[in-house]
PDB file of C-alpha atoms in Angstrom:
ATOM      1  CA  ASP A 998     -16.816  52.626  78.109  1.00 68.00           C
ATOM      2  CA  GLN A 999     -13.346  52.726  76.570  1.00 81.00           C
ATOM      3  CA  GLN A1000     -13.334  55.841  74.411  1.00 92.00           C
ATOM      4  CA  VAL A1001      -9.723  55.377  73.301  1.00 96.00           C
ATOM      5  CA  LYS A1002      -8.534  51.918  72.343  1.00 96.00           C
ATOM      6  CA  GLN A1003      -5.179  50.484  71.458  1.00 97.00           C
ATOM      7  CA  ASN A1004      -6.043  46.990  70.349  1.00 92.00           C
ATOM      8  CA  SER A1005      -2.484  45.680  70.042  1.00 95.00           C
ATOM      9  CA  PRO A1006      -0.939  45.091  73.467  1.00 95.00           C
ATOM     10  CA  SER A1007       2.492  44.526  71.958  1.00 97.00           C
ATOM     11  CA  LEU A1008       4.516  44.975  68.790  1.00 97.00           C
ATOM     12  CA  SER A1009       7.948  43.693  67.867  1.00 98.00           C
ATOM     13  CA  VAL A1010       9.990  45.083  64.954  1.00 98.00           C
ATOM     14  CA  GLN A1011      13.530  44.859  63.695  1.00 98.00           C
ATOM     15  CA  GLU A1012      15.890  47.777  64.094  1.00 97.00           C
ATOM     16  CA  GLY A1013      15.778  50.048  61.046  1.00 97.00           C
ATOM     17  CA  ARG A1014      12.291  48.980  60.007  1.00 97.00           C
ATOM     18  CA  ILE A1015       9.055  50.920  60.425  1.00 98.00           C
ATOM     19  CA  SER A1016       6.965  50.660  63.578  1.00 98.00           C
ATOM     20  CA  ILE A1017       3.256  51.406  63.230  1.00 98.00           C
ATOM     21  CA  LEU A1018       1.185  51.821  66.370  1.00 98.00           C
ATOM     22  CA  ASN A1019      -2.567  52.141  66.051  1.00 98.00           C
ATOM     23  CA  CYS A1020      -5.288  53.814  68.063  1.00 97.00           C
ATOM     24  CA  ASP A1021      -9.069  54.029  67.658  1.00 97.00           C
ATOM     25  CA  TYR A1022     -11.481  56.396  69.351  1.00 96.00           C
ATOM     26  CA  THR A1023     -15.225  56.723  69.621  1.00 94.00           C
ATOM     27  CA  ASN A1024     -15.882  60.344  70.612  1.00 89.00           C
ATOM     28  CA  SER A1025     -16.024  62.740  67.660  1.00 86.00           C
ATOM     29  CA  MET A1026     -15.727  65.704  70.063  1.00 85.00           C
ATOM     30  CA  PHE A1027     -12.060  65.032  70.787  1.00 87.00           C
ATOM     31  CA  ASP A1028     -10.118  68.053  69.548  1.00 82.00           C
ATOM     32  CA  TYR A1029      -6.509  67.020  69.993  1.00 88.00           C
ATOM     33  CA  PHE A1030      -4.587  63.760  70.039  1.00 93.00           C
ATOM     34  CA  LEU A1031      -1.251  62.986  71.637  1.00 94.00           C
ATOM     35  CA  TRP A1032       1.218  60.143  71.810  1.00 97.00           C
ATOM     36  CA  TYR A1033       3.263  59.489  74.916  1.00 97.00           C
ATOM     37  CA  LYS A1034       6.138  57.116  75.470  1.00 97.00           C
ATOM     38  CA  LYS A1035       6.728  55.516  78.837  1.00 95.00           C
ATOM     39  CA  TYR A1036       9.787  53.725  80.155  1.00 93.00           C
ATOM     40  CA  PRO A1037       9.594  51.637  83.333  1.00 88.00           C
ATOM     41  CA  ALA A1038       9.828  53.688  86.553  1.00 83.00           C
ATOM     42  CA  GLU A1039       9.301  56.927  84.636  1.00 88.00           C
ATOM     43  CA  GLY A1040       6.303  59.065  83.857  1.00 92.00           C
ATOM     44  CA  PRO A1041       4.877  59.311  80.335  1.00 95.00           C
ATOM     45  CA  THR A1042       6.954  61.517  78.039  1.00 95.00           C
ATOM     46  CA  PHE A1043       5.212  63.605  75.404  1.00 94.00           C
ATOM     47  CA  LEU A1044       6.181  62.502  71.912  1.00 96.00           C
ATOM     48  CA  ILE A1045       4.022  64.112  69.250  1.00 96.00           C
ATOM     49  CA  SER A1046       0.531  65.512  68.843  1.00 93.00           C
ATOM     50  CA  ILE A1047      -2.008  66.409  66.195  1.00 93.00           C
ATOM     51  CA  SER A1048      -4.969  68.731  66.116  1.00 90.00           C
ATOM     52  CA  SER A1049      -8.293  67.350  64.932  1.00 89.00           C
ATOM     53  CA  ILE A1050      -8.222  69.814  62.034  1.00 90.00           C
ATOM     54  CA  LYS A1051      -5.127  68.187  60.535  1.00 93.00           C
ATOM     55  CA  ASP A1052      -4.486  64.756  59.105  1.00 95.00           C
ATOM     56  CA  LYS A1053      -0.724  64.485  59.490  1.00 97.00           C
ATOM     57  CA  ASN A1054       2.023  65.806  61.714  1.00 96.00           C
ATOM     58  CA  GLU A1055       5.678  64.938  61.410  1.00 97.00           C
ATOM     59  CA  ASP A1056       8.578  65.395  63.806  1.00 96.00           C
ATOM     60  CA  GLY A1057      11.835  63.761  62.813  1.00 97.00           C
ATOM     61  CA  ARG A1058      11.426  59.988  62.825  1.00 98.00           C
ATOM     62  CA  PHE A1059       7.879  60.258  64.191  1.00 98.00           C
ATOM     63  CA  THR A1060       4.739  60.870  62.133  1.00 98.00           C
ATOM     64  CA  VAL A1061       1.171  60.797  63.360  1.00 98.00           C
ATOM     65  CA  PHE A1062      -1.707  60.278  60.945  1.00 98.00           C
ATOM     66  CA  LEU A1063      -5.322  61.087  61.757  1.00 97.00           C
ATOM     67  CA  ASN A1064      -8.293  59.650  59.871  1.00 96.00           C
ATOM     68  CA  LYS A1065     -11.333  61.387  61.330  1.00 94.00           C
ATOM     69  CA  SER A1066     -13.886  59.532  59.249  1.00 94.00           C
ATOM     70  CA  ALA A1067     -12.555  56.231  60.575  1.00 96.00           C
ATOM     71  CA  LYS A1068     -11.863  57.669  64.053  1.00 96.00           C
ATOM     72  CA  HIS A1069      -8.401  56.216  63.799  1.00 97.00           C
ATOM     73  CA  LEU A1070      -4.899  57.503  64.319  1.00 96.00           C
ATOM     74  CA  SER A1071      -1.519  55.903  63.934  1.00 98.00           C
ATOM     75  CA  LEU A1072       2.045  56.629  64.950  1.00 98.00           C
ATOM     76  CA  HIS A1073       4.816  55.749  62.503  1.00 98.00           C
ATOM     77  CA  ILE A1074       8.417  55.482  63.660  1.00 98.00           C
ATOM     78  CA  VAL A1075      10.983  55.314  60.877  1.00 97.00           C
ATOM     79  CA  PRO A1076      13.608  54.009  61.256  1.00 97.00           C
ATOM     80  CA  SER A1077      12.972  52.193  64.512  1.00 98.00           C
ATOM     81  CA  GLN A1078      15.817  52.114  67.029  1.00 97.00           C
ATOM     82  CA  PRO A1079      16.357  49.871  70.078  1.00 96.00           C
ATOM     83  CA  GLY A1080      15.987  52.953  72.303  1.00 95.00           C
ATOM     84  CA  ASP A1081      12.410  53.282  71.057  1.00 97.00           C
ATOM     85  CA  SER A1082      11.489  50.163  73.026  1.00 97.00           C
ATOM     86  CA  ALA A1083       8.872  51.370  75.517  1.00 97.00           C
ATOM     87  CA  VAL A1084       5.143  51.481  76.166  1.00 97.00           C
ATOM     88  CA  TYR A1085       3.333  53.901  73.860  1.00 98.00           C
ATOM     89  CA  PHE A1086       0.079  55.525  74.902  1.00 97.00           C
ATOM     90  CA  CYS A1087      -2.388  57.215  72.637  1.00 97.00           C
ATOM     91  CA  ALA A1088      -4.372  59.992  74.351  1.00 95.00           C
ATOM     92  CA  ALA A1089      -7.256  62.177  73.306  1.00 92.00           C
ATOM     93  CA  HIS A1090      -7.919  65.619  74.685  1.00 85.00           C
ATOM     94  CA  THR A1091     -11.426  66.653  75.555  1.00 77.00           C
ATOM     95  CA  HIS A1092     -12.155  70.265  76.255  1.00 68.00           C
ATOM     96  CA  GLY A1093     -13.288  71.597  79.565  1.00 58.00           C
ATOM     97  CA  SER A1094     -13.960  75.227  80.398  1.00 50.00           C
ATOM     98  CA  SER A1095     -11.419  78.055  80.265  1.00 49.00           C
ATOM     99  CA  ASN A1096      -8.821  76.225  78.207  1.00 53.00           C
ATOM    100  CA  THR A1097      -8.759  73.307  80.571  1.00 62.00           C
ATOM    101  CA  GLY A1098      -9.480  69.739  79.731  1.00 74.00           C
ATOM    102  CA  LYS A1099      -8.503  66.172  80.409  1.00 85.00           C
ATOM    103  CA  LEU A1100      -6.667  63.433  78.584  1.00 90.00           C
ATOM    104  CA  ILE A1101      -8.269  60.075  77.952  1.00 92.00           C
ATOM    105  CA  PHE A1102      -5.690  57.358  77.429  1.00 95.00           C
ATOM    106  CA  GLY A1103      -5.668  54.071  75.616  1.00 96.00           C
ATOM    107  CA  GLN A1104      -4.361  50.938  77.289  1.00 96.00           C
ATOM    108  CA  GLY A1105      -0.911  51.219  75.753  1.00 96.00           C
ATOM    109  CA  THR A1106       1.145  49.202  73.266  1.00 97.00           C
ATOM    110  CA  THR A1107       4.510  47.766  74.255  1.00 97.00           C
ATOM    111  CA  LEU A1108       6.990  48.227  71.427  1.00 98.00           C
ATOM    112  CA  GLN A1109      10.106  46.107  71.270  1.00 98.00           C
ATOM    113  CA  VAL A1110      12.738  47.011  68.717  1.00 97.00           C
ATOM    114  CA  LYS A1111      15.218  44.190  68.199  1.00 96.00           C
ATOM    115  CA  PRO A1112      18.832  44.968  67.235  1.00 93.00           C
TER     116      PRO A1112
ATOM    117  CA  ASP B 507      14.331  74.030  83.849  1.00 62.00           C
ATOM    118  CA  ALA B 508      13.047  71.410  86.240  1.00 79.00           C
ATOM    119  CA  GLY B 509      10.236  69.222  85.031  1.00 92.00           C
ATOM    120  CA  VAL B 510       7.245  68.106  87.038  1.00 96.00           C
ATOM    121  CA  THR B 511       8.385  66.782  90.400  1.00 97.00           C
ATOM    122  CA  GLN B 512       6.423  64.417  92.616  1.00 97.00           C
ATOM    123  CA  SER B 513       6.990  63.192  96.132  1.00 96.00           C
ATOM    124  CA  PRO B 514       7.347  60.687  97.551  1.00 97.00           C
ATOM    125  CA  THR B 515       8.442  58.251  94.848  1.00 96.00           C
ATOM    126  CA  HIS B 516       7.207  55.204  96.735  1.00 96.00           C
ATOM    127  CA  LEU B 517       4.764  54.758  99.577  1.00 95.00           C
ATOM    128  CA  ILE B 518       3.442  51.772 101.481  1.00 97.00           C
ATOM    129  CA  LYS B 519       0.243  52.124 103.483  1.00 97.00           C
ATOM    130  CA  THR B 520      -2.281  49.800 105.093  1.00 97.00           C
ATOM    131  CA  ARG B 521      -5.992  49.645 104.461  1.00 97.00           C
ATOM    132  CA  GLY B 522      -7.974  52.439 106.105  1.00 97.00           C
ATOM    133  CA  GLN B 523      -5.058  54.844 106.298  1.00 97.00           C
ATOM    134  CA  HIS B 524      -4.816  58.243 104.655  1.00 97.00           C
ATOM    135  CA  VAL B 525      -2.189  59.369 102.139  1.00 98.00           C
ATOM    136  CA  THR B 526      -1.036  62.719 100.745  1.00 98.00           C
ATOM    137  CA  LEU B 527       0.856  62.943  97.475  1.00 98.00           C
ATOM    138  CA  ARG B 528       2.601  66.104  96.333  1.00 98.00           C
ATOM    139  CA  CYS B 529       3.363  67.664  92.982  1.00 98.00           C
ATOM    140  CA  SER B 530       5.281  70.698  91.772  1.00 97.00           C
ATOM    141  CA  PRO B 531       4.501  71.766  88.208  1.00 96.00           C
ATOM    142  CA  ILE B 532       6.866  73.075  85.582  1.00 94.00           C
ATOM    143  CA  SER B 533       7.698  76.703  86.276  1.00 93.00           C
ATOM    144  CA  GLY B 534       5.095  78.927  84.631  1.00 89.00           C
ATOM    145  CA  HIS B 535       2.470  76.193  84.361  1.00 90.00           C
ATOM    146  CA  LYS B 536      -0.733  77.043  86.175  1.00 90.00           C
ATOM    147  CA  SER B 537      -2.681  73.846  85.581  1.00 91.00           C
ATOM    148  CA  VAL B 538      -2.099  70.564  87.379  1.00 94.00           C
ATOM    149  CA  SER B 539      -3.860  67.287  86.670  1.00 95.00           C
ATOM    150  CA  TRP B 540      -3.783  64.007  88.557  1.00 97.00           C
ATOM    151  CA  TYR B 541      -4.040  60.558  87.014  1.00 97.00           C
ATOM    152  CA  GLN B 542      -4.129  57.026  88.397  1.00 97.00           C
ATOM    153  CA  GLN B 543      -2.435  54.246  86.475  1.00 96.00           C
ATOM    154  CA  VAL B 544      -3.003  50.649  87.448  1.00 94.00           C
ATOM    155  CA  LEU B 545      -0.876  47.882  86.018  1.00 88.00           C
ATOM    156  CA  GLY B 546      -1.626  47.116  82.393  1.00 88.00           C
ATOM    157  CA  GLN B 547      -3.865  50.124  81.865  1.00 92.00           C
ATOM    158  CA  GLY B 548      -3.458  53.669  80.663  1.00 94.00           C
ATOM    159  CA  PRO B 549      -3.572  56.594  83.086  1.00 95.00           C
ATOM    160  CA  GLN B 550      -7.067  57.508  84.249  1.00 96.00           C
ATOM    161  CA  PHE B 551      -8.022  61.111  84.951  1.00 94.00           C
ATOM    162  CA  ILE B 552      -8.767  62.016  88.578  1.00 96.00           C
ATOM    163  CA  PHE B 553      -8.680  65.820  88.883  1.00 92.00           C
ATOM    164  CA  GLN B 554      -7.636  68.978  87.126  1.00 92.00           C
ATOM    165  CA  TYR B 555      -6.850  72.247  88.876  1.00 92.00           C
ATOM    166  CA  TYR B 556      -6.303  75.569  87.198  1.00 89.00           C
ATOM    167  CA  GLU B 557      -5.623  78.811  89.008  1.00 86.00           C
ATOM    168  CA  LYS B 558      -6.300  77.046  92.311  1.00 89.00           C
ATOM    169  CA  GLU B 559      -9.801  75.973  91.336  1.00 90.00           C
ATOM    170  CA  GLU B 560     -11.043  72.484  90.493  1.00 90.00           C
ATOM    171  CA  ARG B 561     -11.847  72.454  86.779  1.00 87.00           C
ATOM    172  CA  GLY B 562     -12.544  68.793  86.238  1.00 87.00           C
ATOM    173  CA  ARG B 563     -13.107  65.582  88.132  1.00 90.00           C
ATOM    174  CA  GLY B 564     -13.004  62.000  86.940  1.00 91.00           C
ATOM    175  CA  ASN B 565     -15.078  59.059  88.078  1.00 92.00           C
ATOM    176  CA  PHE B 566     -13.467  58.583  91.483  1.00 96.00           C
ATOM    177  CA  PRO B 567     -15.118  58.360  94.911  1.00 97.00           C
ATOM    178  CA  ASP B 568     -15.201  61.216  97.391  1.00 96.00           C
ATOM    179  CA  ARG B 569     -12.339  59.591  99.268  1.00 97.00           C
ATOM    180  CA  PHE B 570     -10.161  61.292  96.675  1.00 98.00           C
ATOM    181  CA  SER B 571      -9.610  65.021  97.037  1.00 97.00           C
ATOM    182  CA  ALA B 572      -7.045  67.533  95.899  1.00 97.00           C
ATOM    183  CA  ARG B 573      -6.083  71.142  96.146  1.00 96.00           C
ATOM    184  CA  GLN B 574      -3.771  73.610  94.468  1.00 96.00           C
ATOM    185  CA  PHE B 575      -1.722  76.191  96.307  1.00 96.00           C
ATOM    186  CA  PRO B 576      -0.883  79.802  95.376  1.00 95.00           C
ATOM    187  CA  ASN B 577       2.473  78.664  93.979  1.00 95.00           C
ATOM    188  CA  TYR B 578       0.530  76.207  91.726  1.00 95.00           C
ATOM    189  CA  SER B 579       1.851  73.112  93.473  1.00 97.00           C
ATOM    190  CA  SER B 580      -0.768  70.540  94.325  1.00 97.00           C
ATOM    191  CA  GLU B 581      -1.659  67.777  96.757  1.00 98.00           C
ATOM    192  CA  LEU B 582      -3.739  64.681  96.172  1.00 98.00           C
ATOM    193  CA  ASN B 583      -5.332  63.175  99.253  1.00 98.00           C
ATOM    194  CA  VAL B 584      -6.867  59.734  99.526  1.00 98.00           C
ATOM    195  CA  ASN B 585      -8.771  58.715 102.666  1.00 97.00           C
ATOM    196  CA  ALA B 586      -9.760  55.277 103.918  1.00 97.00           C
ATOM    197  CA  LEU B 587      -7.365  53.489 101.581  1.00 98.00           C
ATOM    198  CA  LEU B 588      -8.484  50.310  99.876  1.00 97.00           C
ATOM    199  CA  LEU B 589      -6.349  47.582  98.350  1.00 97.00           C
ATOM    200  CA  GLY B 590      -7.620  48.705  94.946  1.00 96.00           C
ATOM    201  CA  ASP B 591      -6.030  52.121  95.413  1.00 97.00           C
ATOM    202  CA  SER B 592      -2.632  50.548  94.826  1.00 97.00           C
ATOM    203  CA  ALA B 593      -1.390  52.218  91.662  1.00 97.00           C
ATOM    204  CA  LEU B 594       1.019  54.695  90.148  1.00 96.00           C
ATOM    205  CA  TYR B 595      -0.257  58.225  90.723  1.00 98.00           C
ATOM    206  CA  LEU B 596       0.837  60.672  88.083  1.00 97.00           C
ATOM    207  CA  CYS B 597       0.808  64.427  88.152  1.00 97.00           C
ATOM    208  CA  ALA B 598       0.875  66.468  84.964  1.00 95.00           C
ATOM    209  CA  SER B 599       1.205  70.172  84.377  1.00 93.00           C
ATOM    210  CA  SER B 600       0.179  72.255  81.412  1.00 89.00           C
ATOM    211  CA  SER B 601      -0.013  75.829  80.319  1.00 82.00           C
ATOM    212  CA  PRO B 602      -3.555  76.653  79.165  1.00 69.00           C
ATOM    213  CA  GLY B 603      -3.933  79.670  76.961  1.00 63.00           C
ATOM    214  CA  THR B 604      -0.676  79.073  75.111  1.00 58.00           C
ATOM    215  CA  GLY B 605       0.058  77.270  71.880  1.00 57.00           C
ATOM    216  CA  THR B 606       0.897  74.126  73.787  1.00 58.00           C
ATOM    217  CA  LYS B 607      -2.188  74.308  75.956  1.00 60.00           C
ATOM    218  CA  ASN B 608      -3.274  70.741  75.297  1.00 73.00           C
ATOM    219  CA  ILE B 609       0.077  69.138  76.045  1.00 86.00           C
ATOM    220  CA  GLN B 610       0.384  67.786  79.545  1.00 90.00           C
ATOM    221  CA  TYR B 611       3.838  67.056  80.937  1.00 93.00           C
ATOM    222  CA  PHE B 612       4.078  64.277  83.465  1.00 96.00           C
ATOM    223  CA  GLY B 613       6.156  63.652  86.530  1.00 97.00           C
ATOM    224  CA  ALA B 614       7.696  60.273  87.321  1.00 96.00           C
ATOM    225  CA  GLY B 615       4.803  59.415  89.609  1.00 97.00           C
ATOM    226  CA  THR B 616       4.295  58.105  93.117  1.00 97.00           C
ATOM    227  CA  ARG B 617       3.982  54.345  93.460  1.00 96.00           C
ATOM    228  CA  LEU B 618       1.417  53.636  96.197  1.00 97.00           C
ATOM    229  CA  SER B 619       1.079  50.160  97.636  1.00 97.00           C
ATOM    230  CA  VAL B 620      -1.822  49.451  99.991  1.00 97.00           C
ATOM    231  CA  LEU B 621      -1.410  46.321 102.110  1.00 95.00           C
TER     232      LEU B 621
END
């Protein structure tokens, strides 16, 4: 049962334009959502996050939107740069005990930004 | 400050063998989580340790085990290796109880190949 889904395996955009990466989830108990970026031969790098009590979080060129009623979140990158080309993972945090918990990841979307 | 460090970076084993992977968390982080990433998929949660105790376990067989040491470093052990265990094994550290408690920071991973 895939609780976090990224239905677009790949996305290609022109440099300077907006990149929109989408993510859907099924579990309404998720309390925190994160986006990670991964380059080949490296581990995932934290990009931006959003609490389930908010609907938008912005950090420079990156904005994450959360639509709880639709169980959908999206990552907007504006303007897109060639260095943004990577695999992007959406992850949802589910609470364990004593402030611990685990991340459940989507399958990833490969973003290619063309110069 | 050093990030999450994992060793070794690459490992080749044969079926039936045992493997030990190592992880050192970010200084000050007391929680370590392990994930398995197979090609084309997102990372899948294996274990979480916090203050040297197992706090969560994913859907993996008993051949997988882990432990956390007093200095908060961790080992992941896999016995009786199968071809399907070939994957990138990622370690992540976090700092529960702080404002960034839900953010997990990943190492570069250990690439395990089982022949």
